[in-house]
Amino acid sequence: MNAHAQISEADERAILDAIDKWIEKKVAPVAMRLEHDDEWPAELVEDMKALGLFGALIEPEYGGLGLSASTYARIVIRIAEEWMSLTGIFNSHLMMALVVQKFGTQKQKDYWLPRFATGDMRGGLGLTEPDAGTDLQAIRTTAKRDGDDYVVNGAKTWISNAIQGHVCALLVKTDTEIQPRHKGISMLITPKIDPDTGAARAGIRNGKKLEKLGYKGIDSGEFIFEDYRCPADLSLIGGEEGKGFVMATGGLEIGRINVAARSVGIARRALKESVKYAQIRRTMGKPIAEHQAIQLKLGEMAAKTRAAELLVEDAAKAFDAGGRIDMEAGMAKYFASETAVEVATEAMRIHGGYGYSKEYVIERLYRDAPLMCIGEGTNEMQRIIIARQLVARNPA
């Protein structure tokens, strides 16, 4: 599914123009209020459904737009410049959808993907547990086969779309004894509601909504499974146990490109605001943009932001070409997220006291940026992945 046919430049421009108009008319006027109130952006989510964003990477035969990762990354950058939280709502959902699209049985694709493409059934990946983050093999949530069903018990945390969403691609242990541990891991599609009737499913409930430093508006929450039952034929992705670890790590590749693109959006906005402010703010009789100390900051911010953009383009093109891209995605995610933190911090310094004020967008960028270094695999792990791939691709 990676080797997308490229859409024409005219079609891409039309899509990006539609996104830009929506951002200007609908997102920009409300982003600050919704973010500070940590309010679920219900109306904007309906707009994103209408724009096709929940089906952006789903193939047209299932009702999606079938966009390339390159076009998708450009969309993410644009939206993240205005309000980064929105990109998490559809990206977490698309990571789940891509696992089904790439690894699911034909029956599962036919059943789930059209529902995912419209955004009527929205969700995300259920990987993280209280004692298992980057080390996915340490998960404890179990799924035991019982006739035609699986019975799931366990808990997940830090799940995007957990509360407002309807379904989750859940990483579980189907064999707790096997070695190596990853061979006992599978992935299930676990809806909170019946996809056909909308009725609540028994055995699954949300824990608390998690309060966060930034990344407001989108809900990050907990899932608790207590003897939750789901039919094996629709739920066990690919129809074979023991393949979940590969599915989870494969799903993270587009997630890492997304996080890198979000980081570019944050850095771009911080740079843009800084360039504008430095020309308006005056000290010692001239705009601070004419002070060498500020010029040094702006020059470095601009160069690193552009470098991050290029790494995202590189990773997206590699994704579209198919094949293994963990090095490219890791490089983009690592560098772009570190750049976002650095540029947002420098932007706050350039703005001085105003950067610390909630009336300016800078304090939000400053709070949002650190998550990019943590989400979809820590930057420490990215550097290890990059190094391992570098050695593997260049044997002595």
Tab-separated table of C-alpha atoms in Angstrom:
chain	number	residue	atom	x	y	z
A	1	MET	CA	0.000	0.000	0.000
A	2	ASN	CA	3.011	2.281	0.274
A	3	ALA	CA	3.602	2.702	-3.441
A	4	HIS	CA	0.945	5.353	-4.044
A	5	ALA	CA	0.262	6.711	-7.481
A	6	GLN	CA	1.182	10.362	-7.297
A	7	ILE	CA	-1.736	12.736	-7.663
A	8	SER	CA	-1.276	15.583	-10.094
A	9	GLU	CA	0.227	18.868	-8.943
A	10	ALA	CA	-3.059	20.586	-9.747
A	11	ASP	CA	-5.026	18.141	-7.564
A	12	GLU	CA	-2.560	18.507	-4.720
A	13	ARG	CA	-2.732	22.291	-5.002
A	14	ALA	CA	-6.548	22.148	-4.903
A	15	ILE	CA	-6.461	19.985	-1.755
A	16	LEU	CA	-3.935	22.244	-0.041
A	17	ASP	CA	-5.916	25.356	-1.048
A	18	ALA	CA	-9.060	23.867	0.498
A	19	ILE	CA	-7.120	23.104	3.696
A	20	ASP	CA	-5.669	26.634	3.777
A	21	LYS	CA	-9.115	28.228	3.393
A	22	TRP	CA	-10.535	26.030	6.138
A	23	ILE	CA	-7.654	26.899	8.477
A	24	GLU	CA	-8.122	30.613	7.835
A	25	LYS	CA	-11.919	30.674	8.134
A	26	LYS	CA	-12.642	28.021	10.735
A	27	VAL	CA	-9.534	27.039	12.717
A	28	ALA	CA	-7.686	30.325	13.295
A	29	PRO	CA	-10.637	32.143	14.933
A	30	VAL	CA	-11.230	29.443	17.569
A	31	ALA	CA	-7.906	27.621	18.108
A	32	MET	CA	-6.682	29.814	20.960
A	33	ARG	CA	-9.925	29.534	22.946
A	34	LEU	CA	-10.422	25.812	22.402
A	35	GLU	CA	-6.802	25.084	23.289
A	36	HIS	CA	-6.806	27.121	26.493
A	37	ASP	CA	-10.148	25.607	27.528
A	38	ASP	CA	-8.897	22.104	26.585
A	39	GLU	CA	-12.181	21.652	24.723
A	40	TRP	CA	-12.837	18.872	22.222
A	41	PRO	CA	-13.178	20.663	18.836
A	42	ALA	CA	-16.423	18.937	17.795
A	43	GLU	CA	-17.258	21.294	14.917
A	44	LEU	CA	-13.730	21.163	13.499
A	45	VAL	CA	-13.791	17.352	13.642
A	46	GLU	CA	-16.970	17.401	11.530
A	47	ASP	CA	-15.157	19.694	9.075
A	48	MET	CA	-12.212	17.272	8.950
A	49	LYS	CA	-14.636	14.433	8.153
A	50	ALA	CA	-16.087	16.502	5.301
A	51	LEU	CA	-12.581	17.323	4.008
A	52	GLY	CA	-11.782	13.606	3.897
A	53	LEU	CA	-8.891	13.835	6.364
A	54	PHE	CA	-9.906	10.675	8.233
A	55	GLY	CA	-9.528	8.805	4.938
A	56	ALA	CA	-6.481	10.723	3.705
A	57	LEU	CA	-4.228	7.647	3.420
A	58	ILE	CA	-6.953	5.051	2.886
A	59	GLU	CA	-7.183	3.720	-0.672
A	60	PRO	CA	-10.013	5.099	-2.857
A	61	GLU	CA	-11.549	1.618	-3.298
A	62	TYR	CA	-12.488	1.794	0.391
A	63	GLY	CA	-13.708	5.406	0.219
A	64	GLY	CA	-10.461	7.168	1.124
A	65	LEU	CA	-8.480	9.863	-0.675
A	66	GLY	CA	-5.443	7.613	-1.240
A	67	LEU	CA	-3.000	10.488	-0.785
A	68	SER	CA	0.746	10.001	-0.865
A	69	ALA	CA	2.682	10.490	2.359
A	70	SER	CA	4.306	13.517	0.717
A	71	THR	CA	0.974	15.289	0.220
A	72	TYR	CA	-0.194	14.144	3.644
A	73	ALA	CA	2.908	15.602	5.316
A	74	ARG	CA	2.273	18.959	3.648
A	75	ILE	CA	-1.293	18.958	4.996
A	76	VAL	CA	-0.070	18.140	8.496
A	77	ILE	CA	2.532	20.931	8.424
A	78	ARG	CA	-0.083	23.496	7.383
A	79	ILE	CA	-2.602	22.507	10.071
A	80	ALA	CA	0.081	22.227	12.783
A	81	GLU	CA	1.187	25.797	12.050
A	82	GLU	CA	-2.238	26.942	13.234
A	83	TRP	CA	-3.146	24.314	15.854
A	84	MET	CA	-1.041	21.193	16.243
A	85	SER	CA	-3.643	19.273	18.292
A	86	LEU	CA	-5.944	18.809	15.297
A	87	THR	CA	-3.339	16.787	13.421
A	88	GLY	CA	-3.233	14.222	16.225
A	89	ILE	CA	-6.961	13.563	15.938
A	90	PHE	CA	-6.751	12.261	12.380
A	91	ASN	CA	-3.189	10.912	12.471
A	92	SER	CA	-3.791	8.519	15.373
A	93	HIS	CA	-6.868	7.326	13.494
A	94	LEU	CA	-4.926	6.844	10.245
A	95	MET	CA	-2.203	4.837	11.997
A	96	MET	CA	-4.924	2.398	13.053
A	97	ALA	CA	-6.424	2.387	9.552
A	98	LEU	CA	-3.070	1.747	7.864
A	99	VAL	CA	-2.447	-1.317	10.030
A	100	VAL	CA	-5.722	-2.794	8.743
A	101	GLN	CA	-5.020	-1.669	5.172
A	102	LYS	CA	-1.525	-3.142	5.172
A	103	PHE	CA	-1.980	-6.313	7.218
A	104	GLY	CA	-5.730	-7.045	7.439
A	105	THR	CA	-7.631	-9.860	5.763
A	106	GLN	CA	-9.834	-8.903	2.811
A	107	LYS	CA	-12.910	-9.333	5.012
A	108	GLN	CA	-11.432	-6.964	7.607
A	109	LYS	CA	-10.513	-4.360	4.983
A	110	ASP	CA	-13.986	-4.505	3.437
A	111	TYR	CA	-15.636	-4.169	6.846
A	112	TRP	CA	-13.480	-1.600	8.633
A	113	LEU	CA	-11.844	0.674	6.063
A	114	PRO	CA	-15.022	2.258	4.614
A	115	ARG	CA	-16.125	3.044	8.192
A	116	PHE	CA	-12.704	4.495	9.005
A	117	ALA	CA	-12.531	6.533	5.771
A	118	THR	CA	-15.658	8.549	6.567
A	119	GLY	CA	-14.534	9.225	10.135
A	120	ASP	CA	-17.801	7.806	11.450
A	121	MET	CA	-15.735	5.175	13.281
A	122	ARG	CA	-12.697	7.045	14.632
A	123	GLY	CA	-9.923	5.748	16.816
A	124	GLY	CA	-6.236	5.186	17.299
A	125	LEU	CA	-3.515	2.779	18.360
A	126	GLY	CA	-3.669	1.170	21.792
A	127	LEU	CA	-0.026	0.408	22.510
A	128	THR	CA	1.121	2.152	25.694
A	129	GLU	CA	0.499	0.704	29.154
A	130	PRO	CA	1.392	2.004	32.617
A	131	ASP	CA	4.517	-0.206	32.568
A	132	ALA	CA	5.144	-0.447	28.821
A	133	GLY	CA	5.972	2.520	26.595
A	134	THR	CA	8.887	2.319	24.173
A	135	ASP	CA	9.387	-1.335	25.217
A	136	LEU	CA	6.250	-2.700	23.548
A	137	GLN	CA	7.203	-6.285	24.340
A	138	ALA	CA	6.535	-5.547	28.022
A	139	ILE	CA	2.765	-5.193	27.549
A	140	ARG	CA	0.497	-7.146	29.899
A	141	THR	CA	-2.932	-6.806	28.244
A	142	THR	CA	-4.003	-10.312	27.244
A	143	ALA	CA	-6.396	-11.766	24.672
A	144	LYS	CA	-7.415	-15.405	25.112
A	145	ARG	CA	-9.189	-17.351	22.383
A	146	ASP	CA	-12.618	-18.646	23.433
A	147	GLY	CA	-14.448	-20.319	20.568
A	148	ASP	CA	-14.987	-17.752	17.817
A	149	ASP	CA	-14.106	-14.824	20.119
A	150	TYR	CA	-11.185	-13.303	21.936
A	151	VAL	CA	-11.575	-12.302	25.578
A	152	VAL	CA	-9.465	-9.247	26.443
A	153	ASN	CA	-8.274	-8.104	29.873
A	154	GLY	CA	-5.888	-5.268	30.688
A	155	ALA	CA	-5.406	-1.510	30.579
A	156	LYS	CA	-3.937	1.009	28.156
A	157	THR	CA	-2.927	4.606	28.809
A	158	TRP	CA	-1.962	7.720	26.805
A	159	ILE	CA	-4.291	6.669	23.988
A	160	SER	CA	-5.199	9.485	21.598
A	161	ASN	CA	-8.929	9.600	20.752
A	162	ALA	CA	-9.642	7.211	23.633
A	163	ILE	CA	-12.625	9.167	24.946
A	164	GLN	CA	-14.127	10.817	21.860
A	165	GLY	CA	-13.172	7.952	19.546
A	166	HIS	CA	-15.023	4.705	18.937
A	167	VAL	CA	-12.440	2.014	18.238
A	168	CYS	CA	-8.851	1.021	18.929
A	169	ALA	CA	-6.197	-1.137	17.262
A	170	LEU	CA	-5.097	-2.895	20.425
A	171	LEU	CA	-1.727	-4.514	21.063
A	172	VAL	CA	-2.219	-7.649	23.174
A	173	LYS	CA	-0.423	-10.748	24.388
A	174	THR	CA	-2.009	-13.849	22.877
A	175	ASP	CA	0.814	-16.031	24.222
A	176	THR	CA	2.476	-14.994	27.485
A	177	GLU	CA	4.998	-17.847	27.575
A	178	ILE	CA	6.626	-17.854	24.125
A	179	GLN	CA	10.193	-16.613	23.557
A	180	PRO	CA	11.233	-14.266	22.099
A	181	ARG	CA	8.454	-12.191	23.643
A	182	HIS	CA	7.415	-10.397	20.425
A	183	LYS	CA	6.191	-13.706	18.947
A	184	GLY	CA	3.382	-13.744	21.516
A	185	ILE	CA	2.035	-10.315	20.542
A	186	SER	CA	-1.019	-9.778	18.318
A	187	MET	CA	-3.194	-6.833	17.320
A	188	LEU	CA	-6.979	-6.674	17.593
A	189	ILE	CA	-9.555	-4.157	16.403
A	190	THR	CA	-11.615	-3.425	19.529
A	191	PRO	CA	-14.626	-1.100	19.107
A	192	LYS	CA	-16.311	0.597	22.072
A	193	ILE	CA	-19.586	0.615	20.176
A	194	ASP	CA	-21.212	-1.810	17.784
A	195	PRO	CA	-20.225	-0.517	14.303
A	196	ASP	CA	-23.658	-1.368	12.887
A	197	THR	CA	-26.028	-0.303	15.691
A	198	GLY	CA	-23.962	2.212	17.690
A	199	ALA	CA	-24.818	0.379	20.922
A	200	ALA	CA	-22.170	0.378	23.674
A	201	ARG	CA	-20.089	-2.807	23.910
A	202	ALA	CA	-19.704	-4.546	27.262
A	203	GLY	CA	-16.322	-5.043	28.932
A	204	ILE	CA	-14.596	-1.881	27.712
A	205	ARG	CA	-14.600	1.486	29.455
A	206	ASN	CA	-12.592	4.647	29.606
A	207	GLY	CA	-10.510	5.603	32.597
A	208	LYS	CA	-9.663	9.215	33.265
A	209	LYS	CA	-8.895	11.882	30.713
A	210	LEU	CA	-5.213	12.729	31.171
A	211	GLU	CA	-4.275	16.338	31.868
A	212	LYS	CA	-1.317	17.538	29.785
A	213	LEU	CA	1.147	20.410	29.600
A	214	GLY	CA	0.210	21.087	25.978
A	215	TYR	CA	-1.514	19.221	23.129
A	216	LYS	CA	-4.879	20.393	24.431
A	217	GLY	CA	-8.243	19.832	22.805
A	218	ILE	CA	-7.459	16.287	21.711
A	219	ASP	CA	-8.360	13.734	24.353
A	220	SER	CA	-5.622	11.490	25.704
A	221	GLY	CA	-7.110	8.813	27.906
A	222	GLU	CA	-7.162	5.315	29.337
A	223	PHE	CA	-8.874	2.120	28.204
A	224	ILE	CA	-9.789	-0.605	30.678
A	225	PHE	CA	-10.761	-4.060	29.381
A	226	GLU	CA	-12.595	-6.514	31.670
A	227	ASP	CA	-13.619	-9.753	29.931
A	228	TYR	CA	-14.223	-7.794	26.719
A	229	ARG	CA	-15.279	-10.073	23.869
A	230	CYS	CA	-14.696	-9.498	20.155
A	231	PRO	CA	-15.164	-11.822	17.151
A	232	ALA	CA	-11.834	-13.258	15.987
A	233	ASP	CA	-12.553	-13.047	12.256
A	234	LEU	CA	-13.117	-9.260	12.331
A	235	SER	CA	-10.761	-8.429	15.182
A	236	LEU	CA	-7.486	-10.373	14.835
A	237	ILE	CA	-5.723	-8.279	12.196
A	238	GLY	CA	-4.369	-10.543	9.474
A	239	GLY	CA	-6.088	-13.595	10.945
A	240	GLU	CA	-2.867	-14.933	12.476
A	241	GLU	CA	-1.559	-14.619	16.025
A	242	GLY	CA	1.969	-13.417	16.813
A	243	LYS	CA	2.257	-10.721	14.126
A	244	GLY	CA	1.236	-7.702	16.222
A	245	PHE	CA	4.701	-6.409	17.055
A	246	VAL	CA	5.573	-5.974	13.367
A	247	MET	CA	2.205	-4.281	12.774
A	248	ALA	CA	2.745	-1.830	15.630
A	249	THR	CA	6.240	-0.853	14.580
A	250	GLY	CA	5.148	-0.606	10.933
A	251	GLY	CA	2.245	1.641	11.907
A	252	LEU	CA	4.629	3.922	13.753
A	253	GLU	CA	6.489	4.812	10.551
A	254	ILE	CA	3.702	7.066	9.248
A	255	GLY	CA	3.249	8.267	12.834
A	256	ARG	CA	6.864	9.376	12.963
A	257	ILE	CA	6.540	11.200	9.653
A	258	ASN	CA	3.447	12.875	11.071
A	259	VAL	CA	5.217	13.920	14.278
A	260	ALA	CA	8.108	15.268	12.202
A	261	ALA	CA	5.636	17.218	10.044
A	262	ARG	CA	3.870	18.558	13.142
A	263	SER	CA	7.262	19.645	14.460
A	264	VAL	CA	7.954	21.525	11.226
A	265	GLY	CA	4.590	23.265	11.581
A	266	ILE	CA	5.440	24.353	15.135
A	267	ALA	CA	8.905	25.554	14.099
A	268	ARG	CA	7.579	27.399	11.042
A	269	ARG	CA	4.964	29.261	13.099
A	270	ALA	CA	7.477	30.147	15.821
A	271	LEU	CA	9.899	31.451	13.188
A	272	LYS	CA	7.178	33.397	11.368
A	273	GLU	CA	5.972	35.057	14.582
A	274	SER	CA	9.558	35.882	15.577
A	275	VAL	CA	10.448	37.496	12.252
A	276	LYS	CA	7.285	39.611	12.422
A	277	TYR	CA	7.754	40.621	16.059
A	278	ALA	CA	11.460	41.422	15.627
A	279	GLN	CA	10.540	44.040	13.022
A	280	ILE	CA	7.864	45.658	15.218
A	281	ARG	CA	9.567	45.595	18.608
A	282	ARG	CA	12.079	48.425	19.025
A	283	THR	CA	14.887	48.880	21.539
A	284	MET	CA	17.660	51.442	21.586
A	285	GLY	CA	16.048	53.352	18.760
A	286	LYS	CA	15.729	50.548	16.216
A	287	PRO	CA	13.823	47.297	15.552
A	288	ILE	CA	15.342	44.377	17.420
A	289	ALA	CA	15.705	42.632	14.022
A	290	GLU	CA	18.630	45.000	13.460
A	291	HIS	CA	20.421	43.805	16.610
A	292	GLN	CA	23.053	41.190	15.871
A	293	ALA	CA	22.033	39.022	18.838
A	294	ILE	CA	18.519	38.626	17.377
A	295	GLN	CA	19.851	38.118	13.843
A	296	LEU	CA	21.983	35.211	15.055
A	297	LYS	CA	18.908	33.568	16.555
A	298	LEU	CA	16.744	34.106	13.479
A	299	GLY	CA	19.429	32.819	11.125
A	300	GLU	CA	19.850	29.579	13.029
A	301	MET	CA	16.092	29.118	13.500
A	302	ALA	CA	15.503	29.532	9.749
A	303	ALA	CA	18.267	27.145	8.697
A	304	LYS	CA	17.203	24.382	11.089
A	305	THR	CA	13.520	24.744	10.213
A	306	ARG	CA	14.319	24.352	6.511
A	307	ALA	CA	16.557	21.363	7.210
A	308	ALA	CA	13.707	19.742	9.158
A	309	GLU	CA	11.333	20.356	6.226
A	310	LEU	CA	13.719	18.615	3.861
A	311	LEU	CA	14.128	15.600	6.147
A	312	VAL	CA	10.331	15.255	6.307
A	313	GLU	CA	10.136	15.404	2.506
A	314	ASP	CA	12.865	12.775	2.304
A	315	ALA	CA	11.066	10.403	4.712
A	316	ALA	CA	7.700	10.883	3.003
A	317	LYS	CA	9.175	10.124	-0.430
A	318	ALA	CA	10.822	6.985	0.965
A	319	PHE	CA	7.472	5.894	2.442
A	320	ASP	CA	5.744	6.421	-0.902
A	321	ALA	CA	8.401	4.357	-2.680
A	322	GLY	CA	7.739	1.372	-0.386
A	323	GLY	CA	10.314	-0.674	1.516
A	324	ARG	CA	11.892	-0.137	4.895
A	325	ILE	CA	12.061	3.485	6.059
A	326	ASP	CA	12.720	3.344	9.791
A	327	MET	CA	16.020	5.217	9.340
A	328	GLU	CA	14.489	7.998	7.222
A	329	ALA	CA	11.434	8.350	9.475
A	330	GLY	CA	13.653	8.255	12.570
A	331	MET	CA	15.964	10.953	11.232
A	332	ALA	CA	13.052	13.226	10.329
A	333	LYS	CA	11.287	12.687	13.645
A	334	TYR	CA	14.425	13.157	15.739
A	335	PHE	CA	15.774	16.265	14.017
A	336	ALA	CA	12.452	18.015	13.390
A	337	SER	CA	11.208	17.558	16.960
A	338	GLU	CA	14.451	18.783	18.512
A	339	THR	CA	14.292	21.736	16.113
A	340	ALA	CA	10.708	22.511	17.164
A	341	VAL	CA	11.750	22.691	20.817
A	342	GLU	CA	14.765	24.852	20.035
A	343	VAL	CA	12.945	27.244	17.704
A	344	ALA	CA	9.948	27.602	20.053
A	345	THR	CA	12.319	28.354	22.946
A	346	GLU	CA	14.233	30.960	20.958
A	347	ALA	CA	10.948	32.483	19.822
A	348	MET	CA	9.925	32.926	23.442
A	349	ARG	CA	13.241	34.652	24.192
A	350	ILE	CA	12.832	36.967	21.199
A	351	HIS	CA	9.316	37.876	22.362
A	352	GLY	CA	10.469	38.427	25.936
A	353	GLY	CA	7.578	38.858	28.386
A	354	TYR	CA	5.013	38.742	25.574
A	355	GLY	CA	6.161	35.243	24.680
A	356	TYR	CA	5.178	34.155	28.180
A	357	SER	CA	1.697	35.621	27.804
A	358	LYS	CA	-1.317	33.475	26.918
A	359	GLU	CA	-2.431	36.217	24.555
A	360	TYR	CA	0.358	35.260	22.161
A	361	VAL	CA	0.673	31.948	20.321
A	362	ILE	CA	4.322	31.509	21.376
A	363	GLU	CA	3.557	30.069	24.820
A	364	ARG	CA	1.382	27.396	23.193
A	365	LEU	CA	4.107	26.435	20.713
A	366	TYR	CA	6.550	26.310	23.630
A	367	ARG	CA	4.257	23.874	25.488
A	368	ASP	CA	3.382	21.750	22.440
A	369	ALA	CA	6.920	21.235	21.129
A	370	PRO	CA	8.348	18.932	23.874
A	371	LEU	CA	5.726	16.255	23.183
A	372	MET	CA	7.174	15.844	19.696
A	373	CYS	CA	10.416	14.550	21.255
A	374	ILE	CA	8.499	11.907	23.228
A	375	GLY	CA	5.589	10.769	21.029
A	376	GLU	CA	5.830	7.828	18.573
A	377	GLY	CA	9.091	6.631	20.111
A	378	THR	CA	11.513	8.752	22.114
A	379	ASN	CA	14.330	10.574	20.371
A	380	GLU	CA	16.826	8.452	22.265
A	381	MET	CA	15.294	5.405	20.571
A	382	GLN	CA	15.287	7.170	17.182
A	383	ARG	CA	19.037	7.691	17.341
A	384	ILE	CA	19.586	4.013	18.135
A	385	ILE	CA	17.332	3.000	15.200
A	386	ILE	CA	19.227	5.362	12.869
A	387	ALA	CA	22.589	3.964	13.947
A	388	ARG	CA	21.510	0.330	13.627
A	389	GLN	CA	20.122	0.906	10.142
A	390	LEU	CA	23.186	2.872	9.136
A	391	VAL	CA	25.407	-0.091	10.048
A	392	ALA	CA	23.043	-2.646	8.479
A	393	ARG	CA	22.900	-0.740	5.189
A	394	ASN	CA	26.652	-0.168	5.083
A	395	PRO	CA	28.373	-3.437	6.049
A	396	ALA	CA	32.152	-3.254	6.333
